Tab-separated table of C-alpha atoms in Angstrom:
chain	number	residue	atom	x	y	z
A	1	UNK	CA	-67.398	-205.788	-62.430
A	2	UNK	CA	-63.697	-205.098	-62.775
A	3	UNK	CA	-64.252	-202.940	-65.843
A	4	UNK	CA	-66.902	-200.965	-63.995
A	5	UNK	CA	-64.592	-200.426	-61.024
A	6	UNK	CA	-61.892	-199.130	-63.356
A	7	UNK	CA	-64.276	-196.636	-64.906
A	8	UNK	CA	-65.368	-195.410	-61.514
A	9	UNK	CA	-61.762	-195.095	-60.337
A	10	UNK	CA	-60.861	-192.990	-63.364
A	11	UNK	CA	-63.841	-190.748	-62.768
A	12	UNK	CA	-63.046	-190.299	-59.071
A	13	UNK	CA	-59.391	-189.433	-59.762
A	14	UNK	CA	-60.405	-186.888	-62.399
A	15	UNK	CA	-62.965	-185.319	-60.102
A	16	UNK	CA	-60.704	-184.988	-57.117
A	17	UNK	CA	-57.379	-183.925	-58.640
A	18	UNK	CA	-58.335	-180.386	-59.738
A	19	UNK	CA	-60.030	-179.490	-56.451
A	20	UNK	CA	-57.151	-180.789	-54.311
A	21	UNK	CA	-54.565	-178.879	-56.335
A	22	UNK	CA	-56.663	-175.740	-56.331
A	23	UNK	CA	-57.190	-175.795	-52.568
A	24	UNK	CA	-53.443	-176.069	-52.098
A	25	UNK	CA	-52.891	-172.737	-53.842
A	26	UNK	CA	-56.137	-170.800	-53.314
A	27	UNK	CA	-58.557	-169.756	-50.627
A	28	UNK	CA	-61.456	-169.812	-53.120
A	29	UNK	CA	-62.843	-173.372	-52.925
A	30	UNK	CA	-64.585	-172.969	-56.291
A	31	UNK	CA	-61.395	-172.037	-58.162
A	32	UNK	CA	-60.197	-175.123	-60.091
A	33	UNK	CA	-56.711	-174.002	-61.134
A	34	UNK	CA	-53.339	-174.598	-59.512
A	35	UNK	CA	-52.472	-170.990	-60.379
A	36	UNK	CA	-53.519	-168.496	-57.712
A	37	UNK	CA	-56.716	-166.631	-58.489
A	38	UNK	CA	-56.109	-162.891	-58.929
A	39	UNK	CA	-59.351	-161.429	-60.332
A	40	UNK	CA	-57.817	-158.130	-61.441
A	41	UNK	CA	-54.333	-156.833	-62.089
A	42	UNK	CA	-52.745	-153.763	-60.553
A	43	UNK	CA	-51.095	-151.222	-62.831
A	44	UNK	CA	-48.120	-151.188	-60.478
A	45	UNK	CA	-47.434	-154.831	-61.369
A	46	UNK	CA	-46.504	-153.925	-64.936
A	47	UNK	CA	-45.549	-150.245	-64.905
A	48	UNK	CA	-43.085	-148.312	-62.742
A	49	UNK	CA	-42.838	-145.248	-64.957
A	50	UNK	CA	-44.601	-141.874	-64.648
A	51	UNK	CA	-48.249	-141.685	-63.623
A	52	UNK	CA	-50.487	-142.518	-66.540
A	53	UNK	CA	-53.422	-140.442	-67.764
A	54	UNK	CA	-56.799	-142.045	-68.518
A	55	UNK	CA	-56.722	-143.880	-71.832
A	56	UNK	CA	-57.495	-141.387	-74.599
A	57	UNK	CA	-59.568	-142.090	-77.693
A	58	UNK	CA	-56.671	-141.921	-80.107
A	59	UNK	CA	-57.405	-144.070	-83.195
A	60	UNK	CA	-53.753	-144.939	-83.860
A	61	UNK	CA	-53.135	-145.940	-80.245
A	62	UNK	CA	-56.379	-147.923	-80.047
A	63	UNK	CA	-55.491	-149.829	-83.211
A	64	UNK	CA	-52.026	-150.607	-81.895
A	65	UNK	CA	-53.472	-151.844	-78.594
A	66	UNK	CA	-55.747	-154.280	-80.435
A	67	UNK	CA	-52.865	-155.552	-82.571
A	68	UNK	CA	-50.231	-156.093	-79.896
A	69	UNK	CA	-52.665	-157.502	-77.324
A	70	UNK	CA	-53.651	-160.366	-79.643
A	71	UNK	CA	-51.845	-163.496	-78.444
A	72	UNK	CA	-51.641	-164.871	-81.981
A	73	UNK	CA	-49.015	-162.195	-82.703
A	74	UNK	CA	-45.518	-163.286	-81.577
A	75	UNK	CA	-44.296	-161.135	-78.696
A	76	UNK	CA	-41.165	-160.052	-80.585
A	77	UNK	CA	-43.308	-158.771	-83.452
A	78	UNK	CA	-45.596	-156.937	-81.008
A	79	UNK	CA	-42.621	-155.276	-79.307
A	80	UNK	CA	-41.267	-154.202	-82.695
A	81	UNK	CA	-44.619	-152.647	-83.580
A	82	UNK	CA	-44.458	-150.595	-80.389
A	83	UNK	CA	-40.952	-149.393	-81.159
A	84	UNK	CA	-41.858	-148.613	-84.777
A	85	UNK	CA	-44.869	-146.636	-83.599
A	86	UNK	CA	-42.694	-144.668	-81.184
A	87	UNK	CA	-40.193	-143.928	-83.949
A	88	UNK	CA	-42.988	-142.468	-86.102
A	89	UNK	CA	-44.014	-139.898	-83.486
A	90	UNK	CA	-42.806	-136.305	-83.226
A	91	UNK	CA	-40.636	-135.800	-80.144
A	92	UNK	CA	-43.281	-133.780	-78.307
A	93	UNK	CA	-45.878	-136.552	-78.767
A	94	UNK	CA	-43.704	-139.478	-77.724
A	95	UNK	CA	-44.246	-139.430	-73.944
A	96	UNK	CA	-48.005	-138.728	-73.974
A	97	UNK	CA	-48.715	-141.263	-76.743
A	98	UNK	CA	-46.657	-143.950	-75.026
A	99	UNK	CA	-48.491	-143.247	-71.770
A	100	UNK	CA	-51.796	-143.649	-73.605
A	101	UNK	CA	-50.528	-146.899	-75.081
A	102	UNK	CA	-49.604	-148.401	-71.706
A	103	UNK	CA	-52.934	-147.404	-70.164
A	104	UNK	CA	-54.790	-148.729	-73.200
A	105	UNK	CA	-52.960	-152.057	-73.113
A	106	UNK	CA	-53.613	-152.403	-69.403
A	107	UNK	CA	-57.339	-151.675	-69.709
A	108	UNK	CA	-57.746	-153.988	-72.709
A	109	UNK	CA	-55.732	-156.943	-71.426
A	110	UNK	CA	-56.954	-156.732	-67.824
A	111	UNK	CA	-60.547	-156.862	-69.121
A	112	UNK	CA	-59.679	-159.793	-71.391
A	113	UNK	CA	-58.038	-161.604	-68.479
A	114	UNK	CA	-61.088	-161.026	-66.248
A	115	UNK	CA	-63.328	-162.526	-68.934
A	116	UNK	CA	-61.100	-165.612	-69.089
A	117	UNK	CA	-61.240	-165.995	-65.298
A	118	UNK	CA	-65.046	-165.764	-65.349
A	119	UNK	CA	-65.116	-168.381	-68.102
A	120	UNK	CA	-62.901	-170.705	-66.073
A	121	UNK	CA	-65.277	-170.427	-63.109
A	122	UNK	CA	-68.279	-171.268	-65.301
A	123	UNK	CA	-66.373	-174.213	-66.797
A	124	UNK	CA	-65.507	-175.470	-63.315
A	125	UNK	CA	-69.142	-175.359	-62.199
A	126	UNK	CA	-70.105	-177.367	-65.265
A	127	UNK	CA	-67.442	-179.922	-64.315
A	128	UNK	CA	-68.940	-180.227	-60.840
A	129	UNK	CA	-72.338	-180.909	-62.395
A	130	UNK	CA	-70.818	-183.527	-64.707
A	131	UNK	CA	-68.979	-185.147	-61.776
A	132	UNK	CA	-72.231	-185.452	-59.823
A	133	UNK	CA	-73.941	-186.969	-62.863
A	134	UNK	CA	-71.101	-189.476	-63.298
A	135	UNK	CA	-71.285	-190.546	-59.673
A	136	UNK	CA	-75.037	-191.060	-59.943
A	137	UNK	CA	-74.682	-192.991	-63.200
A	138	UNK	CA	-72.033	-195.253	-61.656
A	139	UNK	CA	-74.229	-195.850	-58.619
A	140	UNK	CA	-77.201	-196.668	-60.843
A	141	UNK	CA	-75.186	-199.196	-62.839
A	142	UNK	CA	-73.927	-200.806	-59.632
A	143	UNK	CA	-77.515	-201.100	-58.398
A	144	UNK	CA	-78.558	-202.623	-61.712
A	145	UNK	CA	-75.740	-205.162	-61.575
A	146	UNK	CA	-76.913	-206.235	-58.118
A	147	UNK	CA	-80.312	-207.253	-59.451
A	148	UNK	CA	-80.452	-210.976	-60.250
A	149	UNK	CA	-82.877	-210.411	-63.121
A	150	UNK	CA	-80.951	-207.509	-64.699
A	151	UNK	CA	-80.701	-207.486	-68.487
A	152	UNK	CA	-77.022	-208.037	-69.424
A	153	UNK	CA	-77.472	-206.009	-72.619
A	154	UNK	CA	-78.863	-203.082	-70.627
A	155	UNK	CA	-75.940	-203.291	-68.207
A	156	UNK	CA	-73.472	-203.324	-71.095
A	157	UNK	CA	-75.176	-200.382	-72.799
A	158	UNK	CA	-75.207	-198.255	-69.676
A	159	UNK	CA	-71.627	-199.216	-68.851
A	160	UNK	CA	-70.493	-198.064	-72.293
A	161	UNK	CA	-72.411	-194.805	-71.867
A	162	UNK	CA	-70.687	-194.250	-68.526
A	163	UNK	CA	-67.267	-194.959	-70.019
A	164	UNK	CA	-67.921	-192.473	-72.817
A	165	UNK	CA	-69.131	-189.793	-70.387
A	166	UNK	CA	-66.080	-190.374	-68.203
A	167	UNK	CA	-63.772	-189.976	-71.172
A	168	UNK	CA	-65.442	-186.660	-72.062
A	169	UNK	CA	-65.116	-185.533	-68.461
A	170	UNK	CA	-61.408	-186.381	-68.365
A	171	UNK	CA	-60.820	-184.561	-71.652
A	172	UNK	CA	-62.483	-181.482	-70.167
A	173	UNK	CA	-60.221	-181.781	-67.112
A	174	UNK	CA	-57.211	-181.752	-69.439
A	175	UNK	CA	-58.583	-178.764	-71.358
A	176	UNK	CA	-59.116	-176.910	-68.099
A	177	UNK	CA	-55.452	-177.443	-67.237
A	178	UNK	CA	-54.462	-175.548	-70.384
A	179	UNK	CA	-57.090	-172.826	-69.981
A	180	UNK	CA	-55.899	-172.181	-66.430
A	181	UNK	CA	-52.605	-170.951	-67.875
A	182	UNK	CA	-54.220	-168.218	-69.998
A	183	UNK	CA	-54.581	-165.519	-67.280
A	184	UNK	CA	-50.869	-165.847	-66.495
A	185	UNK	CA	-49.980	-165.753	-70.199
A	186	UNK	CA	-51.948	-162.512	-70.618
A	187	UNK	CA	-50.305	-160.991	-67.544
A	188	UNK	CA	-46.823	-161.914	-68.774
A	189	UNK	CA	-47.548	-160.526	-72.229
A	190	UNK	CA	-48.770	-157.242	-70.755
A	191	UNK	CA	-45.580	-156.967	-68.704
A	192	UNK	CA	-43.375	-157.642	-71.737
A	193	UNK	CA	-45.222	-155.067	-73.857
A	194	UNK	CA	-45.048	-152.461	-71.114
A	195	UNK	CA	-41.354	-153.167	-70.745
A	196	UNK	CA	-40.906	-152.460	-74.463
A	197	UNK	CA	-42.510	-149.040	-73.897
A	198	UNK	CA	-40.204	-148.326	-70.958
A	199	UNK	CA	-37.132	-149.306	-72.983
A	200	UNK	CA	-38.259	-147.124	-75.898
A	201	UNK	CA	-38.760	-144.097	-73.671
A	202	UNK	CA	-35.409	-144.676	-71.930
A	203	UNK	CA	-33.621	-144.851	-75.296
A	204	UNK	CA	-35.044	-141.467	-76.315
A	205	UNK	CA	-33.756	-139.638	-73.247
């Protein structure tokens, strides 16, 4: 009985912690992260330079956007790529190409960030389903234990299944904690890359 109570306590703590933290920082009751939910970014958050044109279909700019947006590339290397690209441009192409680059990075990384946020919401709904299943399983085992003619082997088997499911649930809670940081990481990276463009343009004046 004590072991069962421990399992149930672990499950309850894991179920409640994300929702309590999320409600403290968000008005969306379905959002599981401590970080505030901002579905889309505003260009003004990362760029205070001249007005940007729509992103043009420039192969060199598009390739650079894909490269520097990838989080596997260290930010210092990405910033250097931007500055090297700027250095390769004729003077008359510098401003328009850099403007295209900023708009391209914004469009690409804002879309990527939105996809991550949608994925987090789907993950959270799956967690709610798992939490409900865990509560039912715990209740079923409690009911089985209360029966005087219950099979001890059956109780043990179902208890072990519940412990395993709880462990998986808690691991997913931990994974969600890390995933919740990704939208902020993307936003910060976009700001740092846009800042590199601003510094490059300022140096050429």
